[in-house]
Amino acid sequence: MAVLSKGTERSEYVQAFLEAAAQLGAHGFSVGVAGDAPGQHGSWNVGATPLAGNRPAIEALKKVDLLVDTVFLLFSKEQLEIQAAGVRVLLCIEPVDHLREMFPDPTLRARVEAAGELLGKASSLRLLNKHGTDVTYDLGAYPVITQYGYTDTPGRWDHFPSGFVFTGASDDGVNGKVVLGPGDIIYPFKTYVRTPIELTIEQGWIKNISGDLDAELLAEYMAGFNDPKAYGVSHIGWGLLESAKWSALATDQHGVGMHGRSYYGNVMFATGPNQELGGPNDTECHLDIPMRGATLLLDDEPVVVDGDIVIDSMKPASRS
């Protein structure tokens, strides 16, 4: 097992994972890289990592069974190469109290995998909400990704902690309107939407952003990347982790936001890169937007209705 780190960041996590490996009888070692990922404008640039071009480190990481990533390799070519070698990758960058609050278990895995199976069989997805959202996704072009906080399958990535499922539409297969309403969350802003944001989507691309202050902020942020691929629609899915809290962001700005992404019944609309699904969009501009109180249908059959999951196999025992 290898633990990847950057500088002195999360050094306590490196030591904890190495000690855990020793207790389990595994051979553990750390790989430390220096410096920050490239970035032009103080934004969250996904896919650009300090591992880029470091061939000795990449080759070493391709030879382990499990890589614990404390840097954030997601959306990078380097992570895809490491996974292709059969390495399990576990991202862990959230604060320790979040790890404790959202600790995974096999029952979560079973519910997430049940959701993944259903999503994998669907050919269409429709998203609605009370603010005027009505958008459709043509499914089947890309695989389904499940996240439940751990991985024991060669080549599989997960994020500890998390609990949701998602996929992507065909590259030209998203059409309609998404209206973000008060209470929806925008990452990486780490803010709740206050004023409605209307996104017009045609053939998989955002063609117009309209609204008041929140819309202006979003439009300027995306334009700042100077990349037309920033306006591509990425993945879509829903949260299943009952211990995650929608309200967590109001009092805790630490971490990357796995409470908001995972909370039970959210529908997460995302824009930007899709190469983790095998797609061609490699923009560094990525938005995850968990939507509250939305409705999601697969092949016209409801899965999430007004923020509540209605399929029994996806419900925790406390909600059955």
Coordinates of C-alpha atoms in Angstrom, one line a residue:
M1 CA 0.0 0.0 0.0
A2 CA 1.3 3.5 -0.9
V3 CA 0.1 6.8 0.6
L4 CA 0.5 9.8 -1.7
S5 CA 1.0 13.2 -0.2
K6 CA 2.1 16.7 -1.1
G7 CA 4.6 18.6 1.1
T8 CA 3.6 18.5 4.7
E9 CA -0.2 18.4 4.0
R10 CA -2.2 15.8 5.9
S11 CA 1.0 14.3 7.4
E12 CA -1.1 12.8 10.2
Y13 CA -3.2 10.9 7.7
V14 CA -0.1 9.5 6.0
Q15 CA 1.2 8.2 9.3
A16 CA -2.2 6.8 10.3
F17 CA -2.7 4.9 7.1
L18 CA 0.9 3.5 7.3
E19 CA 0.3 2.3 10.9
A20 CA -3.0 0.7 9.8
A21 CA -1.3 -1.1 7.0
A22 CA 1.3 -2.4 9.4
Q23 CA -1.4 -3.6 11.8
L24 CA -3.1 -5.5 8.9
G25 CA 0.2 -7.1 7.8
A26 CA 0.6 -5.1 4.6
H27 CA 3.7 -3.5 3.2
G28 CA 3.2 0.3 3.3
F29 CA 5.3 3.2 2.1
S30 CA 4.8 6.9 1.4
V31 CA 5.3 8.9 -1.8
G32 CA 5.7 12.6 -1.2
V33 CA 5.6 15.2 -4.0
A34 CA 6.4 18.9 -3.7
G35 CA 4.6 22.0 -4.9
D36 CA 1.1 22.9 -5.8
A37 CA -1.0 21.8 -8.9
P38 CA -0.9 24.4 -11.7
G39 CA -3.7 27.0 -11.5
Q40 CA -4.2 30.4 -13.2
H41 CA -6.8 32.2 -11.2
G42 CA -7.3 31.0 -7.7
S43 CA -9.9 28.5 -8.8
W44 CA -10.3 24.8 -8.1
N45 CA -8.5 23.3 -11.1
V46 CA -9.3 19.6 -11.3
G47 CA -7.1 17.3 -13.3
A48 CA -3.9 19.3 -12.8
T49 CA -1.8 17.5 -10.2
P50 CA 1.8 17.7 -8.8
L51 CA 2.2 14.1 -9.9
A52 CA 2.2 15.2 -13.6
G53 CA 5.4 14.3 -15.4
N54 CA 6.9 12.5 -12.3
R55 CA 7.4 9.2 -14.1
P56 CA 9.3 7.4 -11.3
A57 CA 6.6 8.1 -8.8
I58 CA 3.8 7.1 -11.2
E59 CA 5.6 3.8 -12.0
A60 CA 6.1 3.1 -8.3
L61 CA 2.4 3.7 -7.6
K62 CA 1.4 1.4 -10.5
K63 CA 3.0 -1.5 -8.6
V64 CA 0.9 -1.4 -5.4
D65 CA -2.4 -3.0 -4.6
L66 CA -3.9 0.0 -2.9
L67 CA -3.1 3.7 -3.3
V68 CA -4.4 6.1 -0.6
D69 CA -4.5 9.6 -2.2
T70 CA -4.3 12.6 0.1
V71 CA -3.5 15.0 -2.8
F72 CA -6.6 14.8 -5.1
L73 CA -5.7 13.0 -8.3
L74 CA -9.3 12.7 -9.5
F75 CA -9.9 13.7 -13.2
S76 CA -6.2 13.4 -13.9
K77 CA -4.5 11.3 -16.6
E78 CA -2.1 10.1 -13.9
Q79 CA -4.9 8.5 -11.8
L80 CA -6.4 6.9 -14.9
E81 CA -3.1 5.3 -15.7
I82 CA -2.6 4.0 -12.2
Q83 CA -6.1 2.6 -12.1
A84 CA -5.5 0.9 -15.5
A85 CA -2.7 -1.0 -13.9
G86 CA -5.2 -2.6 -11.5
V87 CA -4.5 -0.4 -8.5
R88 CA -7.3 0.4 -6.1
V89 CA -7.4 4.1 -5.3
L90 CA -8.9 5.6 -2.2
L91 CA -9.1 9.4 -1.9
C92 CA -9.1 10.7 1.7
I93 CA -8.9 14.5 2.2
E94 CA -11.9 15.3 4.4
P95 CA -11.4 16.4 8.0
V96 CA -11.3 13.5 10.5
D97 CA -14.6 14.4 12.1
H98 CA -16.3 14.1 8.7
L99 CA -14.7 10.7 8.3
R100 CA -16.2 9.7 11.6
E101 CA -19.6 11.1 11.0
M102 CA -20.0 9.5 7.5
F103 CA -18.1 6.2 8.1
P104 CA -19.1 3.6 5.6
D105 CA -20.4 0.1 6.1
P106 CA -21.5 -2.9 4.0
T107 CA -25.2 -1.9 4.2
L108 CA -24.4 1.4 2.5
R109 CA -22.5 -0.5 -0.2
A110 CA -25.4 -2.8 -0.8
R111 CA -27.8 0.2 -1.3
V112 CA -25.4 2.1 -3.5
E113 CA -24.8 -0.9 -5.7
A114 CA -28.6 -1.5 -5.9
A115 CA -28.9 2.1 -7.2
G116 CA -26.0 1.5 -9.6
E117 CA -27.6 -1.6 -11.0
L118 CA -30.9 0.3 -11.6
L119 CA -29.1 3.3 -13.2
G120 CA -27.1 1.0 -15.4
K121 CA -30.2 -0.5 -16.9
A122 CA -31.9 2.9 -17.7
S123 CA -31.8 4.5 -21.2
S124 CA -33.2 7.9 -20.1
L125 CA -33.2 10.1 -17.1
R126 CA -35.4 13.1 -16.4
L127 CA -34.7 15.8 -13.7
L128 CA -37.4 18.1 -12.4
N129 CA -37.9 20.5 -9.5
K130 CA -40.4 23.1 -8.3
H131 CA -38.3 26.0 -9.6
G132 CA -38.8 25.0 -13.2
T133 CA -36.1 22.4 -13.9
D134 CA -37.0 20.0 -16.7
V135 CA -34.0 18.4 -18.4
T136 CA -33.5 14.9 -20.0
Y137 CA -30.4 12.8 -20.3
D138 CA -29.8 10.1 -22.9
L139 CA -28.0 7.3 -21.0
G140 CA -26.0 4.3 -21.9
A141 CA -22.9 5.8 -23.4
Y142 CA -20.9 5.8 -20.2
P143 CA -20.6 3.5 -17.2
V144 CA -22.1 3.9 -13.7
I145 CA -19.8 5.0 -10.9
T146 CA -20.7 3.9 -7.3
Q147 CA -19.2 5.6 -4.2
Y148 CA -19.6 4.1 -0.8
G149 CA -16.3 5.0 0.9
Y150 CA -14.0 2.1 0.4
T151 CA -12.7 -0.2 -2.4
D152 CA -11.7 -3.9 -2.5
T153 CA -11.9 -4.3 -6.3
P154 CA -8.7 -4.0 -8.5
G155 CA -8.7 -0.8 -10.5
R156 CA -11.6 0.7 -8.6
W157 CA -11.6 4.3 -7.2
D158 CA -13.6 5.6 -4.2
H159 CA -13.7 8.5 -1.9
F160 CA -13.7 8.1 1.9
P161 CA -16.3 9.3 2.9
S162 CA -19.1 9.3 0.4
G163 CA -22.4 7.7 -0.6
F164 CA -23.9 8.2 -4.0
V165 CA -24.2 7.0 -7.5
F166 CA -23.8 8.7 -10.9
T167 CA -23.3 8.4 -14.6
G168 CA -23.1 10.6 -17.7
A169 CA -25.2 11.1 -20.7
S170 CA -24.0 10.7 -24.3
D171 CA -21.9 13.8 -25.2
D172 CA -24.8 15.5 -27.1
G173 CA -27.6 13.9 -25.0
V174 CA -28.6 16.5 -22.4
N175 CA -31.4 18.9 -23.3
G176 CA -33.6 21.2 -21.4
K177 CA -33.5 23.6 -18.5
V178 CA -31.9 23.4 -15.0
V179 CA -33.0 26.0 -12.5
L180 CA -31.0 26.0 -9.3
G181 CA -33.0 27.2 -6.4
P182 CA -32.5 28.4 -2.8
G183 CA -30.8 25.7 -0.7
D184 CA -29.0 24.0 -3.6
I185 CA -25.3 23.9 -3.0
I186 CA -22.6 24.9 -5.5
Y187 CA -19.1 23.4 -5.1
P188 CA -16.4 24.5 -5.2
F189 CA -18.0 27.8 -4.0
K190 CA -19.2 26.0 -0.8
T191 CA -22.3 28.2 -0.8
Y192 CA -26.0 27.7 -0.8
V193 CA -27.9 29.2 -3.7
R194 CA -29.8 32.3 -2.6
T195 CA -31.3 33.5 -5.9
P196 CA -32.4 31.2 -8.8
I197 CA -29.9 30.4 -11.5
E198 CA -31.4 29.2 -14.9
L199 CA -29.2 27.1 -17.2
T200 CA -30.3 26.5 -20.7
I201 CA -28.8 23.3 -22.0
E202 CA -28.7 22.1 -25.7
Q203 CA -27.1 18.9 -26.9
G204 CA -25.0 18.5 -23.7
W205 CA -23.7 22.1 -23.5
I206 CA -24.8 25.1 -21.3
K207 CA -25.8 27.8 -23.8
N208 CA -27.1 30.4 -21.4
I209 CA -26.8 31.3 -17.7
S210 CA -29.4 33.8 -16.4
G211 CA -30.6 35.2 -13.1
D212 CA -29.5 37.7 -10.5
L213 CA -26.4 37.8 -8.3
D214 CA -25.7 34.0 -8.0
A215 CA -26.1 33.6 -11.7
E216 CA -23.6 36.4 -12.4
L217 CA -21.1 34.9 -10.0
L218 CA -21.4 31.5 -11.6
A219 CA -21.1 32.9 -15.1
E220 CA -18.0 34.9 -14.3
Y221 CA -16.3 32.0 -12.6
M222 CA -16.9 29.6 -15.5
A223 CA -15.8 32.3 -18.1
G224 CA -12.6 32.8 -16.1
F225 CA -11.2 29.4 -17.3
N226 CA -11.2 30.6 -21.0
D227 CA -12.2 27.2 -22.0
P228 CA -15.3 26.3 -24.1
K229 CA -15.3 22.8 -22.6
A230 CA -16.1 24.3 -19.2
Y231 CA -19.7 24.5 -20.3
G232 CA -20.1 20.8 -20.9
V233 CA -22.6 18.9 -18.8
S234 CA -20.9 16.2 -16.8
H235 CA -22.4 13.5 -14.5
I236 CA -25.8 13.1 -12.8
G237 CA -26.8 11.0 -9.9
W238 CA -28.2 11.0 -6.4
G239 CA -27.1 10.8 -2.7
L240 CA -27.8 7.8 -0.5
L241 CA -25.9 8.4 2.8
E242 CA -28.3 9.1 5.6
S243 CA -25.6 10.2 8.0
A244 CA -24.5 13.1 5.7
K245 CA -26.1 16.4 6.4
W246 CA -27.4 19.0 4.0
S247 CA -27.0 21.6 6.7
A248 CA -23.3 20.8 7.5
L249 CA -22.0 23.5 5.2
A250 CA -23.8 26.2 7.2
T251 CA -21.4 25.7 10.2
D252 CA -18.4 23.9 8.7
Q253 CA -16.5 25.1 5.7
H254 CA -13.7 22.5 6.1
G255 CA -13.0 19.8 3.6
V256 CA -14.3 19.5 0.0
G257 CA -17.9 19.0 0.8
M258 CA -18.8 15.3 1.1
H259 CA -21.7 16.0 3.4
G260 CA -23.4 18.0 0.7
R261 CA -22.6 15.7 -2.1
S262 CA -23.7 12.6 -0.3
Y263 CA -26.8 13.6 1.8
Y264 CA -29.7 11.3 1.3
G265 CA -32.1 12.3 -1.5
N266 CA -30.1 15.0 -3.2
V267 CA -29.8 15.0 -6.9
M268 CA -26.3 16.0 -7.9
F269 CA -26.0 17.9 -11.2
A270 CA -22.4 18.4 -12.4
T271 CA -20.6 20.2 -15.2
G272 CA -17.2 20.0 -16.8
P273 CA -14.9 17.0 -17.1
N274 CA -16.1 13.5 -17.8
Q275 CA -12.9 11.6 -18.4
E276 CA -13.3 9.6 -15.2
L277 CA -16.3 8.1 -17.1
G278 CA -14.2 7.6 -20.2
G279 CA -15.3 10.8 -21.9
P280 CA -13.3 13.4 -23.9
N281 CA -13.9 16.5 -21.7
D282 CA -10.8 17.3 -19.8
T283 CA -11.5 20.9 -18.7
E284 CA -10.2 22.0 -15.3
C285 CA -13.5 23.7 -14.6
H286 CA -15.7 21.4 -12.5
L287 CA -18.9 22.1 -10.6
D288 CA -20.8 19.7 -8.4
I289 CA -24.3 21.0 -7.5
P290 CA -26.4 18.9 -5.1
M291 CA -30.0 19.9 -5.6
R292 CA -32.5 19.8 -2.7
G293 CA -36.1 18.6 -3.1
A294 CA -35.6 17.5 -6.8
T295 CA -37.3 14.7 -8.6
L296 CA -35.4 12.2 -10.7
L297 CA -37.0 9.6 -13.0
L298 CA -35.3 6.7 -14.9
D299 CA -37.2 5.5 -18.0
D300 CA -40.2 7.6 -16.7
E301 CA -40.2 5.7 -13.4
P302 CA -39.6 7.8 -10.2
V303 CA -36.5 7.1 -8.1
V304 CA -36.2 10.4 -6.2
V305 CA -39.4 12.4 -5.6
D306 CA -39.2 15.8 -4.0
G307 CA -35.9 14.9 -2.3
D308 CA -37.1 11.5 -1.0
I309 CA -35.9 8.1 -2.4
V310 CA -38.9 5.9 -3.2
I311 CA -37.1 2.6 -4.1
D312 CA -37.1 0.2 -1.2
S313 CA -33.7 -1.4 -2.0
M314 CA -32.0 2.0 -1.7
K315 CA -33.6 3.0 1.6
P316 CA -31.7 2.5 4.9
A317 CA -33.4 0.5 7.6
S318 CA -34.4 3.7 9.4
R319 CA -36.5 4.8 6.5
S320 CA -37.9 1.5 5.3

